[in-house]
CSV table of C-alpha atoms in Angstrom, one decimal:
chain,number,residue,atom,x,y,z
J,1,ILE,CA,7.1,-3.5,11.7
J,2,HIS,CA,4.7,-0.9,10.5
J,3,PHE,CA,6.5,2.0,8.7
J,4,GLN,CA,3.3,4.0,8.8
J,5,LYS,CA,0.3,3.7,11.0
J,6,PRO,CA,-2.9,2.1,9.7
J,7,GLY,CA,-6.1,4.1,9.6
J,8,ASN,CA,-7.8,2.3,12.5
J,9,VAL,CA,-7.0,0.1,15.5
J,10,VAL,CA,-8.9,-2.9,14.3
J,11,ALA,CA,-6.8,-3.1,11.1
J,12,TYR,CA,-3.6,-2.7,13.2
J,13,TYR,CA,-4.7,-5.5,15.6
J,14,GLN,CA,-5.4,-7.9,12.7
J,15,GLN,CA,-2.0,-7.1,11.1
J,16,ILE,CA,0.1,-7.5,14.2
J,17,GLY,CA,-1.7,-10.8,15.0
J,18,ARG,CA,0.2,-12.3,12.1
J,19,ALA,CA,3.5,-11.9,13.9
J,20,GLY,CA,2.8,-14.2,16.8
J,21,ARG,CA,1.0,-17.1,15.2
J,22,ALA,CA,3.9,-19.4,14.7
J,23,LEU,CA,6.4,-18.0,17.2
J,24,ASP,CA,7.0,-18.1,20.9
J,25,THR,CA,8.0,-14.5,21.0
J,26,ALA,CA,7.2,-11.7,18.5
J,27,TYR,CA,7.5,-7.9,18.6
J,28,ALA,CA,5.0,-5.4,17.1
J,29,ILE,CA,6.8,-2.1,16.3
J,30,LEU,CA,4.9,0.9,15.0
J,31,MET,CA,6.8,3.7,13.3
J,32,CYS,CA,4.8,6.9,12.4
J,33,GLY,CA,5.5,10.4,11.4
J,34,LYS,CA,3.8,13.7,10.7
J,35,GLU,CA,2.9,12.7,7.1
J,36,ASP,CA,0.8,9.7,8.2
J,37,ASP,CA,-2.3,11.8,9.1
J,38,ALA,CA,-2.0,13.7,5.8
J,39,ILE,CA,-2.0,10.4,3.9
J,40,ASN,CA,-4.9,8.9,5.9
J,41,HIS,CA,-7.0,12.1,5.6
J,42,TYR,CA,-6.4,12.0,1.9
J,43,PHE,CA,-7.8,8.5,1.5
J,44,ILE,CA,-10.7,9.4,3.8
J,45,ASP,CA,-11.5,12.5,1.9
J,46,THR,CA,-11.3,10.8,-1.5
J,47,ALA,CA,-13.1,7.5,-0.6
J,48,PHE,CA,-16.4,8.6,-2.0
J,49,PRO,CA,-17.3,10.7,-5.1
J,50,THR,CA,-18.1,14.3,-4.3
J,51,GLU,CA,-21.4,15.9,-5.1
J,52,ASP,CA,-19.7,18.1,-7.7
J,53,LEU,CA,-18.1,15.1,-9.4
J,54,MET,CA,-21.4,13.2,-9.5
J,55,ASN,CA,-23.2,16.3,-10.8
J,56,GLY,CA,-20.6,16.6,-13.6
J,57,ILE,CA,-20.8,13.0,-14.5
J,58,VAL,CA,-24.6,13.1,-14.7
J,59,ALA,CA,-24.7,16.3,-16.7
J,60,GLU,CA,-22.2,15.1,-19.2
J,61,THR,CA,-24.1,11.8,-19.5
J,62,GLN,CA,-27.3,13.7,-20.2
J,63,LYS,CA,-25.6,15.8,-22.9
J,64,HIS,CA,-24.5,12.9,-25.0
J,65,ASP,CA,-26.0,9.8,-26.4
J,66,GLY,CA,-23.8,7.4,-24.5
J,67,MET,CA,-20.3,8.0,-23.1
J,68,LYS,CA,-17.2,5.8,-22.6
J,69,LEU,CA,-14.8,6.1,-19.7
J,70,THR,CA,-12.3,7.8,-22.0
J,71,ASP,CA,-15.0,10.4,-23.0
J,72,TYR,CA,-15.5,11.4,-19.4
J,73,GLU,CA,-11.7,12.0,-19.0
J,74,LYS,CA,-11.8,14.6,-21.7
J,75,CYS,CA,-14.4,16.7,-20.0
J,76,ILE,CA,-14.2,15.9,-16.3
J,77,ASN,CA,-11.1,17.1,-14.5
J,78,MET,CA,-10.7,14.1,-12.2
J,79,LYS,CA,-8.5,11.0,-12.0
J,80,ARG,CA,-9.6,8.0,-14.1
J,81,SER,CA,-9.9,5.9,-11.0
J,82,LYS,CA,-12.2,8.5,-9.4
J,83,ILE,CA,-14.4,8.8,-12.5
J,84,ASP,CA,-14.6,5.0,-12.6
J,85,ALA,CA,-15.6,4.9,-8.9
J,86,CYS,CA,-18.3,7.5,-9.5
J,87,LEU,CA,-19.7,5.7,-12.5
J,88,ARG,CA,-19.9,2.5,-10.4
J,89,TYR,CA,-21.6,4.4,-7.6
J,90,LEU,CA,-24.1,6.0,-9.9
J,91,THR,CA,-24.7,2.6,-11.7
J,92,VAL,CA,-25.5,0.9,-8.4
J,93,SER,CA,-27.8,3.7,-7.4
J,94,GLY,CA,-29.7,3.4,-10.7
J,95,ASP,CA,-29.0,7.0,-11.8
J,96,ILE,CA,-27.1,5.8,-14.9
J,97,TYR,CA,-26.9,2.4,-16.6
J,98,ARG,CA,-24.3,0.7,-18.7
J,99,GLU,CA,-24.5,-1.3,-21.9
J,100,LYS,CA,-21.2,-2.9,-22.8
J,101,ASN,CA,-18.7,-0.1,-22.3
J,102,VAL,CA,-21.1,2.8,-22.8
J,103,TYR,CA,-22.9,4.7,-20.1
J,104,TYR,CA,-26.4,6.3,-20.4
J,105,LYS,CA,-28.6,8.4,-18.2
J,106,SER,CA,-31.5,6.4,-16.7
J,107,PRO,CA,-35.1,7.9,-16.6
J,108,ARG,CA,-34.7,8.2,-12.8
J,109,PRO,CA,-34.5,11.9,-11.8
J,110,TRP,CA,-31.1,12.8,-10.5
J,111,LYS,CA,-31.0,13.7,-6.8
J,112,PRO,CA,-27.7,13.3,-4.9
J,113,ASP,CA,-27.9,11.5,-1.6
J,114,LEU,CA,-24.6,11.9,0.3
J,115,GLU,CA,-25.8,11.2,3.8
J,116,LYS,CA,-24.4,7.6,3.8
J,117,CYS,CA,-21.1,8.9,2.5
J,118,ALA,CA,-21.0,11.6,5.2
J,119,ARG,CA,-21.7,9.0,7.9
J,120,ILE,CA,-19.0,6.6,6.8
J,121,THR,CA,-16.5,9.5,6.4
J,122,ALA,CA,-17.3,10.6,10.0
J,123,ILE,CA,-16.7,7.0,11.2
J,124,ARG,CA,-13.3,6.9,9.4
J,125,ARG,CA,-12.3,10.1,11.0
J,126,ARG,CA,-13.2,8.8,14.5
J,127,GLU,CA,-11.3,5.6,13.8
J,128,LEU,CA,-8.2,7.7,12.8
J,129,GLN,CA,-8.6,9.8,16.0
J,130,GLN,CA,-8.7,6.5,18.0
J,131,MET,CA,-5.6,5.3,16.3
J,132,ASN,CA,-3.8,8.5,17.3
J,133,GLU,CA,-5.0,8.1,20.9
J,134,PHE,CA,-3.6,4.5,20.9
J,135,ILE,CA,-0.2,5.9,19.7
J,136,HIS,CA,0.0,8.4,22.5
J,137,THR,CA,-1.6,6.4,25.4
J,138,GLN,CA,0.5,5.9,28.5
J,139,ASP,CA,-1.6,2.9,29.5
J,140,CYS,CA,-1.4,-0.7,28.4
J,141,TYR,CA,-1.5,-1.0,24.6
J,142,MET,CA,-3.2,-4.4,24.6
J,143,GLU,CA,-5.9,-3.2,27.0
J,144,PHE,CA,-6.5,-0.2,24.8
J,145,ILE,CA,-7.0,-2.4,21.7
J,146,ALA,CA,-9.2,-4.9,23.6
J,147,LYS,CA,-11.5,-2.1,24.7
J,148,CYS,CA,-11.7,-0.8,21.1
J,149,LEU,CA,-12.9,-4.3,20.2
J,150,ASP,CA,-15.6,-4.0,23.0
J,151,ASP,CA,-13.9,-6.3,25.4
J,152,HIS,CA,-14.4,-4.3,28.5
J,153,THR,CA,-13.2,-7.1,30.8
J,154,ALA,CA,-9.7,-6.9,29.5
J,155,GLY,CA,-6.9,-6.0,31.9
J,156,LYS,CA,-3.3,-4.9,31.6
J,157,CYS,CA,-1.2,-7.4,29.6
J,158,GLY,CA,2.1,-6.8,31.5
J,159,ARG,CA,4.1,-7.4,28.4
J,160,CYS,CA,3.9,-4.2,26.3
J,161,ALA,CA,6.4,-1.3,26.4
J,162,ASN,CA,4.0,0.8,28.5
J,163,CYS,CA,3.4,-2.1,31.0
J,164,GLN,CA,7.2,-2.8,31.2
J,165,GLY,CA,8.1,0.9,31.5
J,166,HIS,CA,10.8,0.7,28.9
J,167,LEU,CA,11.3,0.1,25.2
J,168,LEU,CA,11.2,-3.6,24.4
J,169,VAL,CA,13.8,-3.2,21.6
J,170,HIS,CA,16.4,-0.6,22.0
J,171,HIS,CA,19.4,-0.7,19.7
J,172,PRO,CA,20.5,2.9,18.9
J,173,ALA,CA,21.8,3.2,15.4
J,174,ALA,CA,25.5,4.0,15.2
J,175,PRO,CA,26.4,7.3,13.4
J,176,GLU,CA,28.4,5.3,10.8
J,177,ASP,CA,25.3,3.1,10.1
J,178,ILE,CA,23.2,6.2,9.6
J,179,ALA,CA,25.8,7.7,7.3
J,180,GLN,CA,26.0,4.5,5.3
J,181,ALA,CA,22.2,4.4,4.9
J,182,GLU,CA,22.0,8.0,3.8
J,183,GLY,CA,24.9,7.3,1.4
J,184,PHE,CA,23.0,4.3,-0.1
J,185,LEU,CA,19.8,6.4,-0.6
J,186,LYS,CA,21.9,9.2,-2.3
J,187,LYS,CA,23.5,6.7,-4.7
J,188,ASP,CA,20.1,5.3,-5.7
J,189,PHE,CA,18.3,6.6,-8.7
J,190,GLN,CA,15.2,5.9,-10.8
J,191,VAL,CA,14.7,5.4,-14.5
J,192,ILE,CA,12.2,7.3,-16.6
J,193,GLN,CA,10.6,5.0,-19.1
J,194,PRO,CA,9.4,6.9,-22.2
J,195,ARG,CA,5.7,7.0,-23.1
J,196,LYS,CA,5.1,5.4,-26.5
J,197,GLN,CA,1.5,6.5,-27.2
J,198,TRP,CA,-0.8,9.4,-26.6
J,199,PRO,CA,-3.7,9.1,-24.2
J,200,ILE,CA,-6.5,6.8,-25.2
J,201,GLY,CA,-8.7,8.5,-27.8
J,202,VAL,CA,-6.1,11.1,-28.7
J,203,LYS,CA,-4.2,11.3,-32.0
J,204,VAL,CA,-1.3,13.6,-32.9
J,205,ASP,CA,-0.4,13.8,-36.6
J,206,GLY,CA,-3.2,11.4,-37.2
J,207,LYS,CA,-1.6,8.7,-35.0
J,208,ALA,CA,-2.4,7.2,-31.6
J,209,ARG,CA,1.2,6.0,-31.2
J,210,ILE,CA,4.1,8.5,-30.9
J,211,ALA,CA,6.3,8.2,-33.9
J,212,PRO,CA,9.7,6.5,-33.1
J,213,ASP,CA,11.6,9.6,-34.3
J,214,ARG,CA,9.5,11.8,-31.9
J,215,LEU,CA,9.9,9.7,-28.7
J,216,CYS,CA,11.9,10.6,-25.7
J,217,GLN,CA,14.7,8.2,-24.7
J,218,GLU,CA,15.0,6.5,-21.3
J,219,GLY,CA,15.8,9.1,-18.7
J,220,ARG,CA,17.0,9.4,-15.1
J,221,VAL,CA,15.6,10.7,-11.8
J,222,LEU,CA,18.0,11.6,-8.9
J,223,SER,CA,15.6,10.9,-6.0
J,224,VAL,CA,12.1,10.4,-4.7
J,225,TYR,CA,10.5,13.6,-3.6
J,226,ASP,CA,11.0,14.4,0.1
J,227,ASP,CA,12.8,11.1,0.8
J,228,ALA,CA,15.8,10.8,3.2
J,229,GLY,CA,18.3,10.9,0.4
J,230,TRP,CA,18.3,13.9,-2.0
J,231,GLY,CA,14.5,14.3,-2.0
J,232,GLY,CA,14.3,16.5,1.1
J,233,LEU,CA,16.9,18.9,-0.4
J,234,VAL,CA,14.9,19.1,-3.6
J,235,MET,CA,11.7,20.0,-1.6
J,236,GLN,CA,13.6,22.7,0.3
J,237,GLY,CA,15.1,24.2,-2.8
J,238,LYS,CA,11.8,24.4,-4.6
J,239,TYR,CA,9.6,25.7,-1.8
J,240,ARG,CA,11.8,27.4,0.8
J,241,PHE,CA,14.9,28.8,-1.0
J,242,ASP,CA,13.7,29.1,-4.6
J,243,ARG,CA,17.1,27.8,-5.6
J,244,PHE,CA,18.6,24.3,-5.7
J,245,ASP,CA,21.6,23.6,-3.6
J,246,ASP,CA,25.0,23.2,-5.2
J,247,ALA,CA,25.1,19.7,-3.6
J,248,LEU,CA,22.2,18.7,-6.0
J,249,VAL,CA,24.2,20.0,-8.9
J,250,SER,CA,27.2,17.9,-7.9
J,251,ALA,CA,25.1,14.8,-7.2
J,252,SER,CA,23.2,15.1,-10.5
J,253,ALA,CA,26.5,15.6,-12.4
J,254,ASN,CA,28.0,12.5,-10.8
J,255,LEU,CA,25.0,10.5,-11.7
J,256,LEU,CA,24.8,11.8,-15.3
J,257,ARG,CA,28.4,11.8,-16.4
J,258,PRO,CA,28.5,8.2,-17.6
J,259,PHE,CA,24.9,8.5,-18.9
J,260,VAL,CA,25.8,11.6,-20.9
J,261,ARG,CA,28.9,9.9,-22.3
J,262,GLU,CA,27.1,6.7,-23.2
J,263,SER,CA,24.1,8.6,-24.7
J,264,HIS,CA,26.3,11.0,-26.7
J,265,ILE,CA,24.5,14.0,-25.2
J,266,ALA,CA,25.8,17.2,-26.7
J,267,TRP,CA,23.8,20.0,-25.0
J,268,VAL,CA,21.4,20.8,-22.1
J,269,THR,CA,18.0,22.6,-22.0
J,270,ALA,CA,15.3,23.0,-19.3
J,271,VAL,CA,11.5,22.7,-19.0
J,272,PRO,CA,10.2,26.3,-18.6
J,273,SER,CA,7.8,27.5,-16.0
J,274,LYS,CA,5.8,30.7,-15.5
J,275,VAL,CA,5.3,30.1,-11.8
J,276,ARG,CA,9.1,29.9,-11.1
J,277,PRO,CA,10.8,31.1,-14.3
J,278,VAL,CA,14.3,31.0,-13.0
J,279,LEU,CA,14.4,28.0,-10.7
J,280,VAL,CA,14.9,25.1,-13.2
J,281,PRO,CA,16.8,27.0,-16.0
J,282,GLU,CA,19.3,28.3,-13.5
J,283,PHE,CA,19.8,24.8,-12.1
J,284,ALA,CA,20.1,23.4,-15.6
J,285,GLN,CA,22.8,26.0,-16.5
J,286,ARG,CA,24.9,25.1,-13.5
J,287,LEU,CA,24.4,21.4,-14.3
J,288,ALA,CA,25.5,21.9,-17.9
J,289,LYS,CA,28.6,23.7,-16.7
J,290,ALA,CA,29.4,20.8,-14.3
J,291,LEU,CA,29.0,18.4,-17.3
J,292,ASN,CA,31.1,20.6,-19.6
J,293,LEU,CA,28.1,21.0,-22.0
J,294,PRO,CA,26.6,24.0,-23.6
J,295,TYR,CA,23.2,25.2,-22.4
J,296,GLY,CA,20.4,26.6,-24.6
J,297,ASP,CA,16.9,28.0,-23.8
J,298,ALA,CA,15.1,25.9,-26.5
J,299,LEU,CA,11.6,25.8,-25.0
J,300,GLY,CA,9.1,28.4,-23.9
J,301,LYS,CA,5.6,28.7,-22.4
J,302,VAL,CA,3.3,29.7,-25.3
J,303,ALA,CA,0.0,29.8,-23.4
J,304,ASP,CA,-1.3,30.5,-20.0
J,305,ALA,CA,-2.3,27.2,-18.5
J,306,PRO,CA,-3.0,25.9,-15.0
J,307,PRO,CA,-0.3,24.2,-13.0
J,308,GLN,CA,0.0,20.6,-14.1
J,309,ASN,CA,-1.1,19.2,-10.7
J,310,ALA,CA,-4.4,21.0,-11.2
J,311,CYS,CA,-5.1,18.4,-13.9
J,312,ASN,CA,-6.3,15.1,-12.5
J,313,ASN,CA,-6.2,12.6,-15.3
J,314,SER,CA,-3.8,11.5,-18.0
J,315,THR,CA,-5.8,13.1,-20.9
J,316,MET,CA,-6.0,16.5,-19.3
J,317,LYS,CA,-2.4,16.4,-18.2
J,318,PHE,CA,-1.4,15.7,-21.8
J,319,GLU,CA,-3.7,18.4,-23.2
J,320,ASN,CA,-2.5,21.0,-20.6
J,321,ALA,CA,1.2,20.3,-21.5
J,322,PHE,CA,0.5,20.1,-25.2
J,323,ARG,CA,-1.0,23.6,-25.4
J,324,SER,CA,1.6,25.1,-22.9
J,325,PHE,CA,4.9,24.6,-24.6
J,326,GLY,CA,6.6,25.6,-27.8
J,327,VAL,CA,10.1,25.7,-29.3
J,328,ARG,CA,11.6,29.2,-29.0
J,329,ARG,CA,14.3,29.3,-31.7
J,330,ARG,CA,16.4,27.2,-34.0
J,331,ILE,CA,18.0,24.5,-31.9
J,332,PRO,CA,21.2,22.4,-32.0
J,333,ARG,CA,21.1,19.1,-33.8
J,334,GLY,CA,22.8,16.9,-31.2
J,335,ASN,CA,21.3,14.8,-28.5
J,336,VAL,CA,19.9,16.8,-25.6
J,337,LEU,CA,19.5,16.4,-21.8
J,338,LEU,CA,16.0,17.8,-20.9
J,339,VAL,CA,16.0,19.0,-17.3
J,340,ASP,CA,13.1,19.5,-14.9
J,341,ASP,CA,12.8,19.6,-11.1
J,342,LEU,CA,9.9,17.1,-10.6
J,343,THR,CA,8.3,14.4,-12.7
J,344,ASP,CA,5.0,12.8,-12.1
J,345,SER,CA,2.8,11.8,-15.0
J,346,GLY,CA,5.6,12.1,-17.6
J,347,TRP,CA,3.5,14.1,-20.0
J,348,THR,CA,5.6,17.3,-19.9
J,349,PHE,CA,8.8,15.3,-20.8
J,350,THR,CA,6.8,13.5,-23.5
J,351,VAL,CA,5.4,16.7,-25.1
J,352,CYS,CA,8.6,18.7,-24.8
J,353,GLY,CA,10.6,15.8,-26.2
J,354,TYR,CA,8.2,15.6,-29.1
J,355,LEU,CA,8.5,19.3,-29.8
J,356,LEU,CA,12.3,19.2,-29.7
J,357,ARG,CA,12.5,16.2,-32.0
J,358,SER,CA,10.0,17.8,-34.4
J,359,ALA,CA,12.2,21.0,-34.4
J,360,GLY,CA,15.2,19.0,-35.4
J,361,SER,CA,17.0,18.1,-32.2
J,362,GLY,CA,18.8,14.8,-31.7
J,363,GLU,CA,17.5,12.3,-29.3
J,364,VAL,CA,16.0,13.7,-26.0
J,365,PHE,CA,17.0,12.3,-22.7
J,366,PRO,CA,14.9,13.5,-19.7
J,367,PHE,CA,16.3,14.2,-16.3
J,368,ALA,CA,14.5,15.2,-13.1
J,369,LEU,CA,15.7,15.9,-9.6
J,370,ALA,CA,12.8,14.0,-8.0
J,371,ASN,CA,9.9,11.7,-8.8
J,372,SER,CA,6.8,13.1,-7.1
J,373,ALA,CA,4.3,10.5,-8.5
J,374,GLY,CA,1.9,9.5,-5.8
J,375,ARG,CA,3.2,11.9,-3.2
J,376,VAL,CA,0.5,13.6,-1.1
J,377,GLY,CA,0.7,17.4,-0.8
J,378,VAL,CA,3.1,18.2,-3.6
J,379,GLY,CA,2.6,21.7,-4.8
J,380,ASP,CA,2.5,23.4,-8.2
J,381,GLU,CA,3.8,22.1,-11.5
J,382,ALA,CA,4.7,18.5,-10.7
J,383,PHE,CA,5.0,17.6,-14.4
């Protein structure tokens, strides 16, 4: 069973072949949805370093007498994996060279050559288009695959769903089973593990590790962004209605009541936003009421900074958060529930928790409605 479609027919054929190797009868079932193309296009578009990224890497390398990977992260707004891929590409091409863990510009004049990248990208797009044609074909599935593999003598298999004229496996899910599955997803939650050190090469208060009395504690996440449990309702509240449904308040309160009691949480605050200044604080106030806890606006945005999702590596996400937030006023001393809508890198919770602890709060316990880490197409301020 494929839950999402592969990027090309050859990969799909190789994978489904595993099902029948030791069995007399096997079924290959492909499930796909609207998000599949977005995911595949994302990987196609990001497979090779862009000209702008390579220009940036070369320019920074020329400015300095040797650079480490962590140095590039401080000045190139790109994911660490992308910077690393670009460095490998430029090293192979001979435009830069590496000694131990340090990169230098070679004497070779820099001239980007992206024709090969463009050709391979075009091939990947054609392969994805072919995969979409396979999904929607009304003809024999096996014959379609065989022709993609240049076997033009292949005929109809007589065994696939199209040849048979009906679904090979057809067991409609009973409504009670669907309800039970949805209930299972809605009872599931994730744990936020606290970050214990600043990004590599960064020191705060002269230390690379976060002081124990400035750490966030283990937190909770209600859902995965846009999943079939609560995640879809989170997405709708954030991007369609600009308000989170009361059902999310109730679900969050039910999840958090024992956690609040065990953690001796005394009050609630929210991560602020200039893009949507009301959305999260208003939700946090309703949540505090449901938990019978006081709410306080303890944090504020102290600088105009880009949305966190505009920052593409850990160092820049940290720096963006660190310069964005400040403590507004004198705050309560007890343990606090720190509420946000989405969590991704964890740097906003880490920085806000550090600020609250530094200002004299008790222990800080993060809570987010959804985890958006790794989700393609998530909009602004996925902190």
